[in-house]
Coordinates of C-alpha atoms in Angstrom, one line a residue:
M297 CA -37.9 -5.0 -23.5
L298 CA -36.1 -3.1 -20.7
Q299 CA -34.2 0.1 -21.6
Y300 CA -31.6 -0.8 -18.6
V301 CA -32.2 -0.2 -15.1
I302 CA -31.1 3.0 -13.6
W303 CA -29.8 1.9 -10.2
D304 CA -29.8 5.1 -8.0
V305 CA -30.6 3.6 -4.6
N306 CA -29.0 5.2 -1.6
P307 CA -27.1 2.8 0.3
E308 CA -28.1 4.4 3.8
I309 CA -31.6 3.7 5.2
F310 CA -31.2 6.6 7.6
H311 CA -28.4 8.3 9.7
I312 CA -28.2 10.4 12.8
G313 CA -25.1 12.6 12.8
A314 CA -22.2 10.3 12.2
F315 CA -24.0 7.1 12.9
S316 CA -26.0 5.3 9.8
I317 CA -28.0 2.3 9.2
R318 CA -27.1 0.9 5.9
W319 CA -29.0 -1.7 3.8
Y320 CA -25.9 -3.9 3.7
G321 CA -25.4 -4.1 7.4
L322 CA -29.3 -4.9 7.9
L323 CA -29.2 -7.6 5.1
F324 CA -26.1 -8.9 6.6
A325 CA -27.5 -9.4 10.2
L326 CA -31.0 -10.4 8.6
G327 CA -29.3 -13.4 7.3
F328 CA -27.8 -14.6 10.7
L329 CA -31.3 -14.0 12.3
I330 CA -33.4 -15.9 9.9
G331 CA -30.6 -18.6 9.9
M332 CA -31.0 -19.0 13.6
Q333 CA -34.7 -19.6 13.3
I334 CA -34.0 -22.3 10.7
M335 CA -31.2 -23.9 12.6
T336 CA -33.6 -23.9 15.7
R337 CA -36.2 -25.8 13.7
I338 CA -33.7 -28.2 12.3
F339 CA -32.3 -28.8 16.0
K340 CA -35.9 -29.4 17.3
Q341 CA -36.7 -32.0 14.5
E342 CA -33.6 -34.1 14.9
G343 CA -33.7 -34.1 18.6
K344 CA -30.6 -31.9 19.4
P345 CA -30.4 -29.4 22.4
V346 CA -32.0 -26.0 21.0
A347 CA -30.0 -24.2 23.5
D348 CA -26.9 -25.0 21.5
T349 CA -28.0 -22.8 18.6
D350 CA -27.0 -19.9 20.9
S351 CA -23.3 -21.1 20.8
L352 CA -23.5 -22.1 17.5
L353 CA -24.6 -18.5 16.5
I354 CA -21.6 -17.0 18.2
Y355 CA -19.2 -19.4 16.5
M356 CA -20.6 -18.7 13.0
V357 CA -20.8 -14.8 13.4
V358 CA -17.0 -14.7 14.8
A359 CA -15.6 -17.2 12.3
T360 CA -17.3 -15.4 9.4
I361 CA -16.4 -11.9 9.9
L362 CA -12.8 -13.0 11.0
G363 CA -12.5 -15.2 8.1
A364 CA -14.0 -13.0 5.5
R365 CA -11.8 -9.9 6.7
F366 CA -8.7 -12.0 7.2
G367 CA -9.1 -13.7 3.7
H368 CA -9.8 -10.3 1.8
F369 CA -6.2 -9.0 3.0
L370 CA -4.4 -12.2 2.7
F371 CA -5.8 -12.9 -1.0
Y372 CA -6.3 -9.5 -2.3
E373 CA -4.1 -7.0 -0.3
P374 CA -1.5 -9.1 1.5
E375 CA 0.8 -5.9 1.8
V376 CA -1.8 -4.2 4.0
L377 CA -2.1 -7.3 6.0
F378 CA 1.7 -7.6 6.8
R379 CA 2.1 -3.8 7.2
N380 CA -0.7 -3.5 9.8
P381 CA -2.5 -6.7 10.7
L382 CA -4.8 -4.8 13.4
E383 CA -6.6 -3.5 10.2
V384 CA -8.4 -6.7 10.0
I385 CA -10.5 -5.9 13.2
L386 CA -10.5 -2.1 13.0
P387 CA -13.0 0.0 11.4
P388 CA -14.1 0.7 8.6
F389 CA -14.2 -3.0 8.1
A390 CA -14.0 -2.5 4.4
G391 CA -13.4 -5.6 2.4
L392 CA -14.8 -9.1 3.1
A393 CA -13.9 -12.2 0.9
S394 CA -16.1 -15.1 0.5
H395 CA -13.3 -17.6 0.1
G396 CA -12.0 -16.3 3.5
A397 CA -15.3 -16.7 5.0
F398 CA -15.7 -20.2 3.8
I399 CA -12.2 -20.9 5.5
G400 CA -13.4 -19.2 8.8
I401 CA -16.5 -21.1 8.8
M402 CA -15.1 -24.5 8.3
I403 CA -12.6 -23.7 11.3
G404 CA -15.5 -22.4 13.5
L405 CA -17.7 -25.5 12.9
W406 CA -14.8 -27.7 13.5
L407 CA -14.1 -26.0 16.9
Y408 CA -17.9 -26.0 17.7
S409 CA -18.1 -29.8 16.8
R410 CA -15.2 -30.6 19.1
R411 CA -16.9 -29.1 22.2
Q412 CA -18.0 -31.7 24.9
E413 CA -21.8 -30.9 24.7
S414 CA -21.4 -31.2 20.8
R415 CA -19.8 -34.7 20.9
A416 CA -22.2 -35.9 23.5
T417 CA -25.2 -35.4 21.4
G418 CA -23.9 -36.4 17.9
Q419 CA -23.2 -32.7 16.5
T420 CA -20.2 -34.0 14.5
F421 CA -18.4 -31.5 12.0
L422 CA -20.2 -33.1 8.9
W423 CA -23.7 -33.1 10.7
V424 CA -23.3 -29.5 11.6
A425 CA -21.9 -28.4 8.3
D426 CA -24.4 -30.2 6.3
R427 CA -27.1 -28.2 8.1
I428 CA -25.4 -24.8 8.5
V429 CA -25.0 -24.4 4.6
I430 CA -28.8 -24.2 4.4
T431 CA -28.5 -21.0 6.4
V432 CA -25.0 -19.8 4.6
A433 CA -26.9 -20.1 1.2
L434 CA -29.7 -17.7 2.4
A435 CA -27.0 -15.5 4.2
G436 CA -25.1 -15.5 0.9
A437 CA -28.4 -14.2 -1.0
C438 CA -28.6 -11.3 1.6
I439 CA -25.0 -10.3 1.5
R440 CA -25.0 -10.3 -2.3
F441 CA -28.1 -8.3 -2.3
G442 CA -26.4 -6.0 0.2
N443 CA -23.7 -5.6 -2.5
L444 CA -26.1 -4.7 -5.0
M445 CA -27.8 -2.0 -2.4
N446 CA -24.3 -0.7 -2.0
S447 CA -23.6 -0.6 -5.8
E448 CA -20.3 -2.4 -5.4
I449 CA -18.7 -5.5 -6.8
V450 CA -20.3 -4.4 -10.2
G451 CA -20.3 -6.3 -13.4
R452 CA -18.7 -5.6 -16.7
P453 CA -20.2 -3.4 -19.4
T454 CA -22.9 -5.2 -21.6
D455 CA -25.9 -4.4 -23.9
V456 CA -28.4 -7.0 -22.4
S457 CA -31.8 -5.4 -21.8
W458 CA -31.7 -6.0 -18.0
A459 CA -28.3 -4.4 -17.4
F460 CA -27.9 -2.0 -14.6
V461 CA -26.5 1.6 -14.6
F462 CA -25.0 2.2 -11.2
M463 CA -25.3 5.7 -10.5
K464 CA -23.8 5.7 -7.1
N465 CA -20.8 4.0 -8.0
S466 CA -17.6 6.1 -8.3
E467 CA -15.1 3.4 -9.2
Y468 CA -16.4 2.8 -12.7
A469 CA -17.9 4.5 -15.7
K470 CA -21.9 5.0 -15.4
I471 CA -22.7 2.6 -18.4
P472 CA -24.9 -0.4 -18.6
R473 CA -23.4 -3.3 -16.7
H474 CA -24.2 -6.8 -15.6
P475 CA -25.8 -6.8 -12.2
A476 CA -23.3 -9.6 -11.1
Q477 CA -24.3 -9.1 -7.5
L478 CA -27.9 -9.8 -8.4
Y479 CA -26.9 -13.1 -10.3
E480 CA -25.1 -14.4 -7.3
S481 CA -27.8 -13.5 -5.0
L482 CA -30.5 -15.1 -7.0
S483 CA -28.1 -18.2 -7.4
C484 CA -27.8 -18.5 -3.6
L485 CA -31.5 -18.3 -3.0
V486 CA -32.3 -21.0 -5.6
L487 CA -29.5 -23.3 -3.6
F488 CA -31.2 -22.2 -0.4
F489 CA -34.4 -23.7 -1.4
F490 CA -32.9 -26.7 -2.9
L491 CA -31.0 -27.5 0.3
M492 CA -34.1 -27.2 2.5
W493 CA -36.0 -29.5 0.1
F494 CA -33.0 -32.0 0.2
W495 CA -33.0 -31.9 4.0
N496 CA -36.7 -32.3 4.4
R497 CA -36.5 -35.3 2.4
R498 CA -34.4 -37.5 4.8
K499 CA -33.6 -35.0 7.8
A500 CA -31.4 -37.2 10.2
Q501 CA -30.7 -39.8 7.4
T502 CA -29.3 -37.3 5.0
P503 CA -25.6 -38.6 3.9
R504 CA -23.1 -37.2 6.0
G505 CA -21.2 -34.4 4.0
S506 CA -23.7 -34.5 1.0
M507 CA -25.2 -31.1 1.6
L508 CA -21.8 -29.5 2.2
G509 CA -20.4 -30.9 -1.1
I510 CA -23.4 -29.6 -3.1
F511 CA -22.9 -26.3 -1.4
L512 CA -19.4 -25.9 -2.4
I513 CA -19.7 -27.3 -5.8
W514 CA -22.9 -24.9 -6.8
V515 CA -21.5 -21.7 -5.1
F516 CA -18.0 -21.8 -6.2
T517 CA -18.4 -23.3 -9.7
L518 CA -20.8 -20.5 -10.4
R519 CA -18.4 -18.0 -8.7
F520 CA -15.6 -19.2 -11.1
F521 CA -17.9 -18.3 -14.1
Y522 CA -19.3 -15.2 -12.8
E523 CA -15.8 -13.7 -12.4
Y524 CA -15.7 -13.5 -16.3
I525 CA -18.6 -10.8 -16.1
K526 CA -17.5 -8.9 -13.0
E527 CA -14.9 -6.2 -12.8
D528 CA -11.5 -7.0 -11.3
Q529 CA -11.4 -6.4 -7.3
V530 CA -7.7 -5.4 -7.5
A531 CA -5.5 -3.8 -10.4
K532 CA -3.1 -7.0 -10.4
E533 CA -6.0 -8.9 -11.6
A534 CA -5.9 -7.4 -15.0
S535 CA -2.9 -9.3 -16.1
M536 CA -4.0 -12.6 -14.7
Y537 CA -5.5 -15.5 -17.1
L538 CA -7.6 -16.5 -14.1
N539 CA -8.1 -14.0 -11.4
I540 CA -7.8 -14.4 -7.7
G541 CA -11.5 -15.5 -7.3
Q542 CA -11.3 -18.1 -10.0
Q543 CA -7.9 -19.4 -8.6
L544 CA -9.3 -19.9 -5.2
S545 CA -12.6 -21.3 -6.4
I546 CA -11.0 -24.3 -8.1
P547 CA -9.7 -26.2 -4.9
V548 CA -13.0 -25.5 -3.2
V549 CA -15.0 -27.1 -5.8
L550 CA -12.7 -30.1 -5.7
V551 CA -13.3 -30.2 -1.9
G552 CA -17.1 -30.3 -2.4
L553 CA -16.7 -33.1 -4.9
F554 CA -14.6 -35.0 -2.3
F555 CA -17.3 -34.6 0.4
L556 CA -20.1 -35.4 -2.0
I557 CA -18.6 -38.6 -3.3
R558 CA -17.6 -39.6 0.1
S559 CA -21.1 -39.1 1.5
Y560 CA -22.4 -41.9 -0.4
R561 CA -19.8 -44.2 0.4
I562 CA -20.1 -44.0 4.2
P563 CA -23.3 -45.5 5.7
V564 CA -25.4 -43.0 7.7
P565 CA -25.8 -43.9 11.4
K566 CA -29.0 -45.6 12.1
L567 CA -31.3 -43.3 14.2
E568 CA -31.1 -45.6 17.2
D569 CA -27.3 -45.1 17.2
E570 CA -27.3 -41.4 17.3
P571 CA -26.6 -39.9 20.7
K572 CA -29.8 -38.2 22.0
A573 CA -30.0 -34.7 23.6
I574 CA -30.7 -34.6 27.4
N575 CA -32.9 -31.5 26.9
S576 CA -34.2 -30.7 23.3

């Protein structure tokens, strides 16, 4: 039996003067870098132009950061957004919302799929979305582990034997709490391995929209229930029956169900009908 975990990790790896390298930033970048390697493998195996992964990475990084930042202020602190919109893109970049990141990623993928190069090689919105969620699941695991290293987004008090005491968190009492960040990180890691297995079974013949649907249902259904064991992100949530994260998760799960059901009603294009890359 564990007698609680005393979590006293320094969020900084090292610093030189005012410049510091933090675990969160390293893990955030690591998610994108490993994801890039995974997408390169997928593009090669499905005969898509590997050079396009560079453009896809740019779209994803910009869409994720802007979506997460804008979503945080829009959903949690709208008064700040309307008072000073520039705070979305100005340091210290405190506050990222996963629901905002989802919206940003969907917009970014739609824009990417509208490129002439993407349309010419069969990189439709659903084709790209189905494969990018593999890397997003892995990035989600890295980011939530980064939250753990930062001792932020902590869980509610509990007496379970694996509870964490977050010594570096100054916002809440230093008592045993659910390591909610670790729960979400492990959930994303499980999803990553499942989606890799799912894609490996059929590759180009994967039903369009199926992996996107599975991702949305898994992540945001669990997010809905994890909110019951997490501290509120903003004070106004204390008086809500369902907090903001839960309210936003419900429509995303419904969108996921739509894509999953739809994916098995629409025939997958035959391999000979798929546009081929000129240089793969």
